[in-house]
PDB file of C-alpha atoms and ligand atoms in Angstrom:
ATOM      1  CA  MET A   1      -4.278  -5.010 -18.411  1.00 56.00           C
ATOM      2  CA  HIS A   2      -3.590  -2.413 -21.175  1.00 64.00           C
ATOM      3  CA  TYR A   3      -6.379  -0.359 -22.582  1.00 67.00           C
ATOM      4  CA  GLY A   4      -7.856  -1.264 -25.789  1.00 68.00           C
ATOM      5  CA  GLU A   5      -7.861   0.859 -29.376  1.00 69.00           C
ATOM      6  CA  ASP A   6     -11.580   0.966 -28.714  1.00 68.00           C
ATOM      7  CA  VAL A   7     -11.553   2.881 -25.443  1.00 67.00           C
ATOM      8  CA  LYS A   8      -8.869   5.543 -26.576  1.00 66.00           C
ATOM      9  CA  GLN A   9     -10.814   5.987 -29.530  1.00 66.00           C
ATOM     10  CA  ALA A  10     -13.916   6.484 -27.359  1.00 64.00           C
ATOM     11  CA  VAL A  11     -12.106   9.395 -26.011  1.00 67.00           C
ATOM     12  CA  VAL A  12     -10.165  10.749 -28.573  1.00 64.00           C
ATOM     13  CA  THR A  13     -14.002  11.385 -30.175  1.00 60.00           C
ATOM     14  CA  ALA A  14     -15.104  12.296 -27.327  1.00 57.00           C
ATOM     15  CA  LEU A  15     -11.089  15.443 -26.945  1.00 58.00           C
ATOM     16  CA  ALA A  16     -12.468  15.969 -30.234  1.00 52.00           C
ATOM     17  CA  ALA A  17     -15.367  17.964 -28.523  1.00 46.00           C
ATOM     18  CA  LEU A  18     -13.146  18.085 -25.619  1.00 49.00           C
ATOM     19  CA  GLY A  19     -10.307  20.480 -26.728  1.00 48.00           C
ATOM     20  CA  ARG A  20      -7.215  18.941 -28.032  1.00 56.00           C
ATOM     21  CA  PRO A  21      -6.109  14.918 -29.298  1.00 51.00           C
ATOM     22  CA  GLY A  22      -2.901  14.406 -29.131  1.00 53.00           C
ATOM     23  CA  GLU A  23      -1.039  17.627 -28.000  1.00 62.00           C
ATOM     24  CA  ARG A  24       1.780  16.807 -25.209  1.00 72.00           C
ATOM     25  CA  CYS A  25      -0.287  17.688 -21.936  1.00 90.00           C
ATOM     26  CA  VAL A  26       0.233  17.142 -18.489  1.00 95.00           C
ATOM     27  CA  GLY A  27      -2.325  14.261 -16.848  1.00 95.00           C
ATOM     28  CA  LEU A  28      -3.849  15.549 -13.810  1.00 96.00           C
ATOM     29  CA  VAL A  29      -5.160  12.859 -10.776  1.00 96.00           C
ATOM     30  CA  THR A  30      -7.991  14.471  -8.996  1.00 93.00           C
ATOM     31  CA  GLY A  31      -7.444  12.213  -5.210  1.00 89.00           C
ATOM     32  CA  THR A  32     -10.124  11.906  -2.070  1.00 86.00           C
ATOM     33  CA  GLY A  33     -12.235  15.050  -1.538  1.00 85.00           C
ATOM     34  CA  LEU A  34     -10.660  16.727  -4.913  1.00 90.00           C
ATOM     35  CA  GLY A  35     -12.250  15.715  -7.619  1.00 84.00           C
ATOM     36  CA  GLY A  36     -13.154  19.746  -7.069  1.00 86.00           C
ATOM     37  CA  LEU A  37      -9.777  20.402  -8.413  1.00 91.00           C
ATOM     38  CA  ALA A  38     -11.283  19.881 -12.508  1.00 91.00           C
ATOM     39  CA  ALA A  39     -13.138  22.984 -12.178  1.00 91.00           C
ATOM     40  CA  MET A  40      -9.886  24.976 -12.306  1.00 93.00           C
ATOM     41  CA  LEU A  41      -9.915  24.286 -15.660  1.00 93.00           C
ATOM     42  CA  ASP A  42     -10.443  26.704 -18.018  1.00 90.00           C
ATOM     43  CA  GLU A  43     -12.790  25.339 -21.721  1.00 89.00           C
ATOM     44  CA  ALA A  44     -13.774  22.248 -20.000  1.00 90.00           C
ATOM     45  CA  ARG A  45     -15.940  18.877 -21.460  1.00 91.00           C
ATOM     46  CA  GLU A  46     -16.351  15.841 -19.756  1.00 90.00           C
ATOM     47  CA  ILE A  47     -17.083  13.024 -20.072  1.00 90.00           C
ATOM     48  CA  ALA A  48     -17.820   9.629 -17.256  1.00 90.00           C
ATOM     49  CA  THR A  49     -15.603   6.757 -17.567  1.00 88.00           C
ATOM     50  CA  ALA A  50     -18.432   4.632 -17.113  1.00 87.00           C
ATOM     51  CA  GLU A  51     -19.129   5.436 -21.104  1.00 86.00           C
ATOM     52  CA  LEU A  52     -15.050   4.268 -21.328  1.00 85.00           C
ATOM     53  CA  PRO A  53     -15.190   0.364 -22.274  1.00 84.00           C
ATOM     54  CA  GLY A  54     -12.866  -1.601 -20.218  1.00 85.00           C
ATOM     55  CA  PHE A  55     -12.670   1.587 -18.157  1.00 87.00           C
ATOM     56  CA  PRO A  56     -13.045   0.071 -14.551  1.00 86.00           C
ATOM     57  CA  ARG A  57     -15.661   0.888 -12.539  1.00 80.00           C
ATOM     58  CA  THR A  58     -15.051   3.931  -9.957  1.00 72.00           C
ATOM     59  CA  THR A  59     -16.793   3.049  -6.757  1.00 67.00           C
ATOM     60  CA  ALA A  60     -14.837   5.028  -3.920  1.00 59.00           C
ATOM     61  CA  PRO A  61     -15.718   7.094  -2.431  1.00 59.00           C
ATOM     62  CA  GLY A  62     -14.657  11.047  -3.067  1.00 53.00           C
ATOM     63  CA  HIS A  63     -14.709   9.750  -6.567  1.00 55.00           C
ATOM     64  CA  ALA A  64     -16.769  10.934  -9.764  1.00 66.00           C
ATOM     65  CA  GLY A  65     -15.563   8.984 -12.303  1.00 88.00           C
ATOM     66  CA  ARG A  66     -14.567  11.256 -15.218  1.00 91.00           C
ATOM     67  CA  LEU A  67     -12.086  12.686 -17.570  1.00 92.00           C
ATOM     68  CA  VAL A  68     -12.638  16.040 -18.038  1.00 92.00           C
ATOM     69  CA  ALA A  69     -10.574  17.648 -21.087  1.00 92.00           C
ATOM     70  CA  GLY A  70      -9.726  21.548 -21.099  1.00 92.00           C
ATOM     71  CA  THR A  71      -6.847  23.862 -20.069  1.00 91.00           C
ATOM     72  CA  VAL A  72      -4.985  26.147 -17.463  1.00 93.00           C
ATOM     73  CA  GLY A  73      -3.272  29.017 -18.213  1.00 91.00           C
ATOM     74  CA  GLY A  74      -2.643  27.619 -21.539  1.00 88.00           C
ATOM     75  CA  ARG A  75      -1.343  24.286 -21.128  1.00 91.00           C
ATOM     76  CA  ALA A  76      -3.464  21.579 -21.931  1.00 92.00           C
ATOM     77  CA  VAL A  77      -4.364  18.697 -19.182  1.00 93.00           C
ATOM     78  CA  LEU A  78      -6.511  15.579 -19.143  1.00 94.00           C
ATOM     79  CA  ALA A  79      -8.046  15.694 -15.370  1.00 94.00           C
ATOM     80  CA  LEU A  80      -9.020  11.917 -13.664  1.00 93.00           C
ATOM     81  CA  CYS A  81     -10.893  12.321 -11.647  1.00 92.00           C
ATOM     82  CA  GLY A  82     -12.240   9.064  -9.613  1.00 86.00           C
ATOM     83  CA  ARG A  83      -9.205   6.601  -9.970  1.00 87.00           C
ATOM     84  CA  GLN A  84      -8.865   2.903  -8.805  1.00 89.00           C
ATOM     85  CA  HIS A  85      -8.079   1.856  -5.140  1.00 92.00           C
ATOM     86  CA  LEU A  86      -6.568  -1.447  -4.587  1.00 94.00           C
ATOM     87  CA  SER A  87      -8.369  -1.330  -1.722  1.00 93.00           C
ATOM     88  CA  ALA A  88     -11.926  -1.163  -3.436  1.00 90.00           C
ATOM     89  CA  GLY A  89     -10.818  -4.716  -4.831  1.00 91.00           C
ATOM     90  CA  HIS A  90      -9.137  -4.026  -7.967  1.00 93.00           C
ATOM     91  CA  GLY A  91      -6.061  -5.122  -8.712  1.00 95.00           C
ATOM     92  CA  PRO A  92      -2.560  -3.223  -9.793  1.00 96.00           C
ATOM     93  CA  ARG A  93      -3.208  -3.213 -13.630  1.00 94.00           C
ATOM     94  CA  GLU A  94      -7.291  -1.574 -12.963  1.00 93.00           C
ATOM     95  CA  VAL A  95      -5.060   1.107 -11.075  1.00 95.00           C
ATOM     96  CA  ALA A  96      -2.727   1.491 -13.607  1.00 95.00           C
ATOM     97  CA  PHE A  97      -5.542   1.572 -16.527  1.00 94.00           C
ATOM     98  CA  GLY A  98      -6.898   5.336 -16.443  1.00 94.00           C
ATOM     99  CA  VAL A  99      -2.539   6.876 -16.691  1.00 96.00           C
ATOM    100  CA  ARG A 100      -1.501   4.285 -19.791  1.00 95.00           C
ATOM    101  CA  LEU A 101      -5.070   5.928 -21.105  1.00 93.00           C
ATOM    102  CA  LEU A 102      -3.557   9.248 -20.748  1.00 93.00           C
ATOM    103  CA  ALA A 103      -0.634   8.308 -21.571  1.00 93.00           C
ATOM    104  CA  GLY A 104      -1.900   6.965 -24.794  1.00 90.00           C
ATOM    105  CA  LEU A 105      -3.641  10.723 -24.825  1.00 89.00           C
ATOM    106  CA  GLY A 106      -0.475  12.452 -24.779  1.00 90.00           C
ATOM    107  CA  VAL A 107       0.384  13.201 -21.534  1.00 93.00           C
ATOM    108  CA  LYS A 108       4.182  13.663 -20.367  1.00 94.00           C
ATOM    109  CA  THR A 109       3.887  14.928 -16.965  1.00 96.00           C
ATOM    110  CA  LEU A 110       1.636  12.799 -14.460  1.00 97.00           C
ATOM    111  CA  LEU A 111       0.326  14.866 -11.701  1.00 98.00           C
ATOM    112  CA  PRO A 112      -1.128  12.446  -8.932  1.00 98.00           C
ATOM    113  CA  THR A 113      -3.322  14.381  -6.188  1.00 97.00           C
ATOM    114  CA  ASN A 114      -4.385  12.198  -3.093  1.00 96.00           C
ATOM    115  CA  ALA A 115      -5.338  12.331   0.387  1.00 96.00           C
ATOM    116  CA  ALA A 116      -3.474  11.479   3.251  1.00 97.00           C
ATOM    117  CA  GLY A 117      -2.363  11.270   6.586  1.00 97.00           C
ATOM    118  CA  ALA A 118       0.328  12.605   8.204  1.00 98.00           C
ATOM    119  CA  LEU A 119       3.025  10.990  10.119  1.00 98.00           C
ATOM    120  CA  ASP A 120       5.540  13.875  10.628  1.00 98.00           C
ATOM    121  CA  PRO A 121       3.684  15.898  13.339  1.00 97.00           C
ATOM    122  CA  HIS A 122       4.813  18.807  12.827  1.00 97.00           C
ATOM    123  CA  PHE A 123       2.331  18.490   9.741  1.00 98.00           C
ATOM    124  CA  THR A 124      -0.723  19.716  10.742  1.00 97.00           C
ATOM    125  CA  ALA A 125      -4.167  18.435   9.033  1.00 97.00           C
ATOM    126  CA  GLY A 126      -5.437  20.377   6.302  1.00 96.00           C
ATOM    127  CA  GLY A 127      -2.056  20.725   5.028  1.00 97.00           C
ATOM    128  CA  LEU A 128      -0.066  20.103   2.271  1.00 98.00           C
ATOM    129  CA  MET A 129       2.908  17.480   1.502  1.00 98.00           C
ATOM    130  CA  ARG A 130       4.401  16.830  -2.507  1.00 98.00           C
ATOM    131  CA  VAL A 131       5.939  13.540  -2.781  1.00 98.00           C
ATOM    132  CA  THR A 132       8.838  13.382  -2.557  1.00 98.00           C
ATOM    133  CA  ASP A 133       9.773   9.678  -2.891  1.00 98.00           C
ATOM    134  CA  HIS A 134       7.650   7.378  -2.524  1.00 98.00           C
ATOM    135  CA  ILE A 135       7.571   3.128  -0.295  1.00 98.00           C
ATOM    136  CA  ASN A 136       5.138   0.999  -1.800  1.00 98.00           C
ATOM    137  CA  LEU A 137       4.128  -1.242   0.945  1.00 98.00           C
ATOM    138  CA  THR A 138       1.206  -2.934  -1.258  1.00 98.00           C
ATOM    139  CA  GLY A 139       2.828  -5.943  -1.515  1.00 97.00           C
ATOM    140  CA  ARG A 140       1.631  -5.174  -5.975  1.00 97.00           C
ATOM    141  CA  ASN A 141       2.972  -4.325  -8.298  1.00 98.00           C
ATOM    142  CA  PRO A 142       1.658  -2.875 -12.053  1.00 97.00           C
ATOM    143  CA  LEU A 143       3.983  -4.532 -13.684  1.00 97.00           C
ATOM    144  CA  THR A 144       4.455  -7.729 -12.900  1.00 97.00           C
ATOM    145  CA  GLY A 145       3.782 -10.355 -15.703  1.00 96.00           C
ATOM    146  CA  PRO A 146       5.181 -10.124 -19.148  1.00 96.00           C
ATOM    147  CA  ASN A 147       6.393  -7.124 -19.793  1.00 96.00           C
ATOM    148  CA  ASP A 148       5.307  -5.353 -22.454  1.00 93.00           C
ATOM    149  CA  ASP A 149       8.545  -3.547 -24.241  1.00 94.00           C
ATOM    150  CA  SER A 150       5.884  -1.057 -26.100  1.00 93.00           C
ATOM    151  CA  LEU A 151       4.861   0.575 -22.879  1.00 94.00           C
ATOM    152  CA  GLY A 152       8.516   1.052 -21.257  1.00 96.00           C
ATOM    153  CA  PRO A 153      11.340  -1.263 -19.626  1.00 97.00           C
ATOM    154  CA  ARG A 154      11.295  -4.558 -18.065  1.00 97.00           C
ATOM    155  CA  PHE A 155      12.882  -2.693 -15.214  1.00 97.00           C
ATOM    156  CA  PRO A 156      12.044   0.777 -14.780  1.00 97.00           C
ATOM    157  CA  ASP A 157      14.561   2.474 -12.808  1.00 97.00           C
ATOM    158  CA  MET A 158      12.972   4.089  -9.996  1.00 98.00           C
ATOM    159  CA  SER A 159      15.873   6.523  -8.079  1.00 98.00           C
ATOM    160  CA  ARG A 160      14.315   9.697  -9.400  1.00 97.00           C
ATOM    161  CA  ALA A 161      10.011   8.701  -9.898  1.00 98.00           C
ATOM    162  CA  TYR A 162       9.091  12.270  -8.818  1.00 98.00           C
ATOM    163  CA  CYS A 163      10.594  14.544 -10.800  1.00 98.00           C
ATOM    164  CA  PRO A 164      13.550  16.952  -9.488  1.00 98.00           C
ATOM    165  CA  ARG A 165      12.554  19.340 -11.755  1.00 97.00           C
ATOM    166  CA  LEU A 166       9.115  20.264 -10.936  1.00 98.00           C
ATOM    167  CA  GLY A 167       9.705  19.626  -7.378  1.00 98.00           C
ATOM    168  CA  ALA A 168      11.480  22.491  -7.994  1.00 98.00           C
ATOM    169  CA  ILE A 169       9.049  25.451  -9.687  1.00 98.00           C
ATOM    170  CA  ALA A 170       7.077  23.701  -7.090  1.00 98.00           C
ATOM    171  CA  ASP A 171       8.361  24.520  -4.137  1.00 98.00           C
ATOM    172  CA  ALA A 172       9.785  27.866  -6.079  1.00 98.00           C
ATOM    173  CA  THR A 173       5.728  28.124  -6.447  1.00 98.00           C
ATOM    174  CA  ALA A 174       4.704  27.287  -3.142  1.00 98.00           C
ATOM    175  CA  LEU A 175       7.644  29.851  -1.497  1.00 97.00           C
ATOM    176  CA  ALA A 176       6.290  32.945  -4.011  1.00 97.00           C
ATOM    177  CA  LEU A 177       1.930  32.058  -3.706  1.00 97.00           C
ATOM    178  CA  GLY A 178       2.694  32.359   0.477  1.00 97.00           C
ATOM    179  CA  ILE A 179       1.585  28.649   0.462  1.00 97.00           C
ATOM    180  CA  ARG A 180       3.280  26.370   2.834  1.00 97.00           C
ATOM    181  CA  LEU A 181       4.090  23.211   1.242  1.00 98.00           C
ATOM    182  CA  GLU A 182       5.799  20.491   3.117  1.00 98.00           C
ATOM    183  CA  ARG A 183       7.873  17.765   1.056  1.00 98.00           C
ATOM    184  CA  GLY A 184       8.428  13.890   2.337  1.00 98.00           C
ATOM    185  CA  VAL A 185       7.812  10.381   1.718  1.00 98.00           C
ATOM    186  CA  TYR A 186       4.237   9.186   0.911  1.00 98.00           C
ATOM    187  CA  ALA A 187       3.958   5.216   2.925  1.00 98.00           C
ATOM    188  CA  GLY A 188       1.159   3.182   0.132  1.00 98.00           C
ATOM    189  CA  VAL A 189      -0.855   0.774   1.805  1.00 98.00           C
ATOM    190  CA  VAL A 190      -3.316  -1.181   0.550  1.00 98.00           C
ATOM    191  CA  GLY A 191      -6.306  -0.455   3.326  1.00 95.00           C
ATOM    192  CA  PRO A 192      -8.991   0.222   3.619  1.00 96.00           C
ATOM    193  CA  SER A 193      -8.785  -0.124   7.032  1.00 97.00           C
ATOM    194  CA  LEU A 194      -7.242   2.754   8.932  1.00 97.00           C
ATOM    195  CA  GLU A 195      -3.115   1.912  10.835  1.00 98.00           C
ATOM    196  CA  THR A 196      -2.898   0.817  13.925  1.00 98.00           C
ATOM    197  CA  PRO A 197      -1.053   2.615  16.304  1.00 98.00           C
ATOM    198  CA  ALA A 198       1.586  -0.180  16.114  1.00 98.00           C
ATOM    199  CA  GLU A 199       1.303   0.509  12.214  1.00 98.00           C
ATOM    200  CA  THR A 200       1.595   3.820  13.165  1.00 98.00           C
ATOM    201  CA  ARG A 201       5.233   3.987  14.818  1.00 98.00           C
ATOM    202  CA  MET A 202       6.691   1.360  11.635  1.00 98.00           C
ATOM    203  CA  LEU A 203       5.730   3.731   9.210  1.00 98.00           C
ATOM    204  CA  ARG A 204       7.216   6.153  10.914  1.00 98.00           C
ATOM    205  CA  LEU A 205      10.211   3.970  11.532  1.00 98.00           C
ATOM    206  CA  LEU A 206      10.194   2.866   7.946  1.00 98.00           C
ATOM    207  CA  GLY A 207      10.958   6.359   6.711  1.00 98.00           C
ATOM    208  CA  ALA A 208       7.491   7.195   5.748  1.00 98.00           C
ATOM    209  CA  ASP A 209       6.039  11.268   6.566  1.00 98.00           C
ATOM    210  CA  ALA A 210       2.517  10.680   5.093  1.00 98.00           C
ATOM    211  CA  VAL A 211       0.585   7.581   4.210  1.00 98.00           C
ATOM    212  CA  GLY A 212      -2.121   6.866   2.037  1.00 98.00           C
ATOM    213  CA  MET A 213      -4.110   3.881   0.376  1.00 97.00           C
ATOM    214  CA  SER A 214      -2.881   5.457  -3.292  1.00 96.00           C
ATOM    215  CA  THR A 215      -0.418   6.398  -5.821  1.00 98.00           C
ATOM    216  CA  VAL A 216       3.025   4.224  -5.870  1.00 98.00           C
ATOM    217  CA  THR A 217       0.991   1.723  -8.182  1.00 98.00           C
ATOM    218  CA  GLU A 218      -0.555   5.494 -10.344  1.00 98.00           C
ATOM    219  CA  VAL A 219       3.782   6.019 -10.073  1.00 98.00           C
ATOM    220  CA  ILE A 220       5.443   3.187 -10.826  1.00 98.00           C
ATOM    221  CA  ALA A 221       2.469   2.423 -14.149  1.00 98.00           C
ATOM    222  CA  ALA A 222       3.505   6.410 -15.158  1.00 98.00           C
ATOM    223  CA  ARG A 223       8.051   5.846 -14.070  1.00 98.00           C
ATOM    224  CA  HIS A 224       7.396   2.910 -16.379  1.00 98.00           C
ATOM    225  CA  LEU A 225       6.035   4.531 -19.537  1.00 97.00           C
ATOM    226  CA  GLY A 226       8.690   7.523 -18.765  1.00 97.00           C
ATOM    227  CA  LEU A 227       6.071  10.347 -17.692  1.00 97.00           C
ATOM    228  CA  ASP A 228       7.478  13.085 -15.303  1.00 97.00           C
ATOM    229  CA  VAL A 229       5.854  12.987 -11.440  1.00 98.00           C
ATOM    230  CA  LEU A 230       4.855  15.368  -9.331  1.00 98.00           C
ATOM    231  CA  ALA A 231       3.045  14.150  -6.756  1.00 98.00           C
ATOM    232  CA  ILE A 232       0.741  16.766  -3.527  1.00 98.00           C
ATOM    233  CA  SER A 233      -1.146  14.968  -1.342  1.00 98.00           C
ATOM    234  CA  CYS A 234      -3.760  17.021   1.011  1.00 97.00           C
ATOM    235  CA  LEU A 235      -2.662  15.756   5.345  1.00 97.00           C
ATOM    236  CA  THR A 236      -6.954  14.950   5.633  1.00 97.00           C
ATOM    237  CA  ASN A 237      -5.094  13.806   9.342  1.00 97.00           C
ATOM    238  CA  VAL A 238      -2.214  13.432  11.485  1.00 97.00           C
ATOM    239  CA  ASN A 239      -1.851  10.395  12.944  1.00 97.00           C
ATOM    240  CA  LEU A 240       0.427  10.121  16.239  1.00 96.00           C
ATOM    241  CA  PRO A 241       1.146   6.751  17.402  1.00 96.00           C
ATOM    242  CA  ASP A 242       0.944   7.329  20.900  1.00 94.00           C
ATOM    243  CA  CYS A 243      -3.040   9.781  20.917  1.00 93.00           C
ATOM    244  CA  MET A 244      -4.241   7.750  17.516  1.00 94.00           C
ATOM    245  CA  ALA A 245      -7.518  10.098  17.145  1.00 92.00           C
ATOM    246  CA  GLU A 246     -10.173   8.273  15.243  1.00 92.00           C
ATOM    247  CA  THR A 247     -10.051   9.290  11.533  1.00 93.00           C
ATOM    248  CA  THR A 248     -13.425   8.854   9.184  1.00 93.00           C
ATOM    249  CA  LEU A 249     -13.595   9.538   5.789  1.00 92.00           C
ATOM    250  CA  GLU A 250     -16.508  12.467   6.309  1.00 93.00           C
ATOM    251  CA  THR A 251     -13.683  14.121   8.409  1.00 94.00           C
ATOM    252  CA  VAL A 252     -10.839  12.830   5.735  1.00 94.00           C
ATOM    253  CA  LEU A 253     -13.391  14.401   2.769  1.00 93.00           C
ATOM    254  CA  GLU A 254     -13.929  17.700   4.633  1.00 93.00           C
ATOM    255  CA  THR A 255     -10.685  18.436   4.976  1.00 95.00           C
ATOM    256  CA  ALA A 256      -9.500  17.070   1.855  1.00 93.00           C
ATOM    257  CA  ARG A 257     -12.161  20.088   0.036  1.00 91.00           C
ATOM    258  CA  ARG A 258     -11.104  22.808   2.761  1.00 91.00           C
ATOM    259  CA  ALA A 259      -7.659  22.156   1.362  1.00 93.00           C
ATOM    260  CA  GLU A 260      -9.208  22.108  -2.350  1.00 93.00           C
ATOM    261  CA  ALA A 261      -8.473  26.024  -2.982  1.00 94.00           C
ATOM    262  CA  ASP A 262      -4.821  26.051  -2.055  1.00 95.00           C
ATOM    263  CA  LEU A 263      -3.462  22.580  -3.895  1.00 96.00           C
ATOM    264  CA  ALA A 264      -5.764  24.945  -6.750  1.00 96.00           C
ATOM    265  CA  ARG A 265      -3.643  27.974  -6.339  1.00 96.00           C
ATOM    266  CA  LEU A 266      -0.952  26.397  -6.891  1.00 97.00           C
ATOM    267  CA  LEU A 267      -1.302  23.633  -9.404  1.00 97.00           C
ATOM    268  CA  ALA A 268      -2.450  26.693 -11.312  1.00 96.00           C
ATOM    269  CA  ALA A 269       0.268  28.664 -10.827  1.00 96.00           C
ATOM    270  CA  VAL A 270       2.638  25.225 -11.237  1.00 97.00           C
ATOM    271  CA  ILE A 271       0.887  23.705 -14.300  1.00 96.00           C
ATOM    272  CA  PRO A 272       1.914  26.247 -17.165  1.00 93.00           C
ATOM    273  CA  ALA A 273       5.420  25.634 -16.124  1.00 91.00           C
ATOM    274  CA  CYS A 274       5.793  22.057 -16.066  1.00 88.00           C
TER     275      CYS A 274
HETATM  276  N1  HPA B 301      -4.900   6.204   6.218  1.00 91.58           N
HETATM  277  C1  HPA B 301      -4.350   5.553   5.320  1.00 91.58           C
HETATM  278  N2  HPA B 301      -4.985   6.549   4.048  1.00 91.58           N
HETATM  279  C2  HPA B 301      -5.491   8.045   4.546  1.00 91.58           C
HETATM  280  C3  HPA B 301      -4.833   8.328   5.838  1.00 91.58           C
HETATM  281  C4  HPA B 301      -4.669   7.346   6.719  1.00 91.58           C
HETATM  282  O1  HPA B 301      -4.493   8.306   8.057  1.00 91.58           O
HETATM  283  N3  HPA B 301      -5.981   9.706   5.722  1.00 91.58           N
HETATM  284  C5  HPA B 301      -5.824   9.344   4.548  1.00 91.58           C
HETATM  285  N4  HPA B 301      -5.965   8.890   3.838  1.00 91.58           N
END
């Protein structure tokens, strides 16, 4: 599924009121419990994604389903609040829909954020991790099937899926702001059930530092489109296989909301430099 011209037109019409259609801009995708990040946009106007023709329904908790346009430090930003999840039964192309739409609207840099479970025992709940790489364990890929050559190549390179230049900017900015920013590998799973201790041990053995149910599908679509990606995980819980604590949606949402202020501060400084 690729967005149709009608959905693009609907957004552009809204954007005429919203801001600056066609301008090269940054696309922010807000993760579970992180929808409040859109509040950092100045001159913000929004449109409910439910009003966009063909836009897949957003059902996940903590995801509002709106597209907000505005500026951060003078830089044009489109924030997609309410992503699609494989866990909700969406197909990988539906999950990629929003990213492709953002790219069609002028986004060149994608900033996906997410809530994730920490696997590195040194990480703490409420902390932030810059995603340096991912392991796609969903068994799905938004690019299977005939390739749309107008979007990108048949076999997109993933050797630098997460832009090292943007990563260095984020690291330096976090240091300057006194925000602890971990770095690590994100394992993407389908969910919606959380991981067993044995699965958690396996993910760690595979080289993952955090685990979550989003982002990898979007990043594959983004790299196919040639977008630069900077992804940040909010570590909402720490999963230790030998003493697994219970994780509930409530704690994930609450911890994400607690970490949101730091993440907003970081992004406010990073976005103008992207
Ligand atoms: N596992 C998978 N997804 C998650 C987790 C987790 O522990 N925490 C937040 N999203």
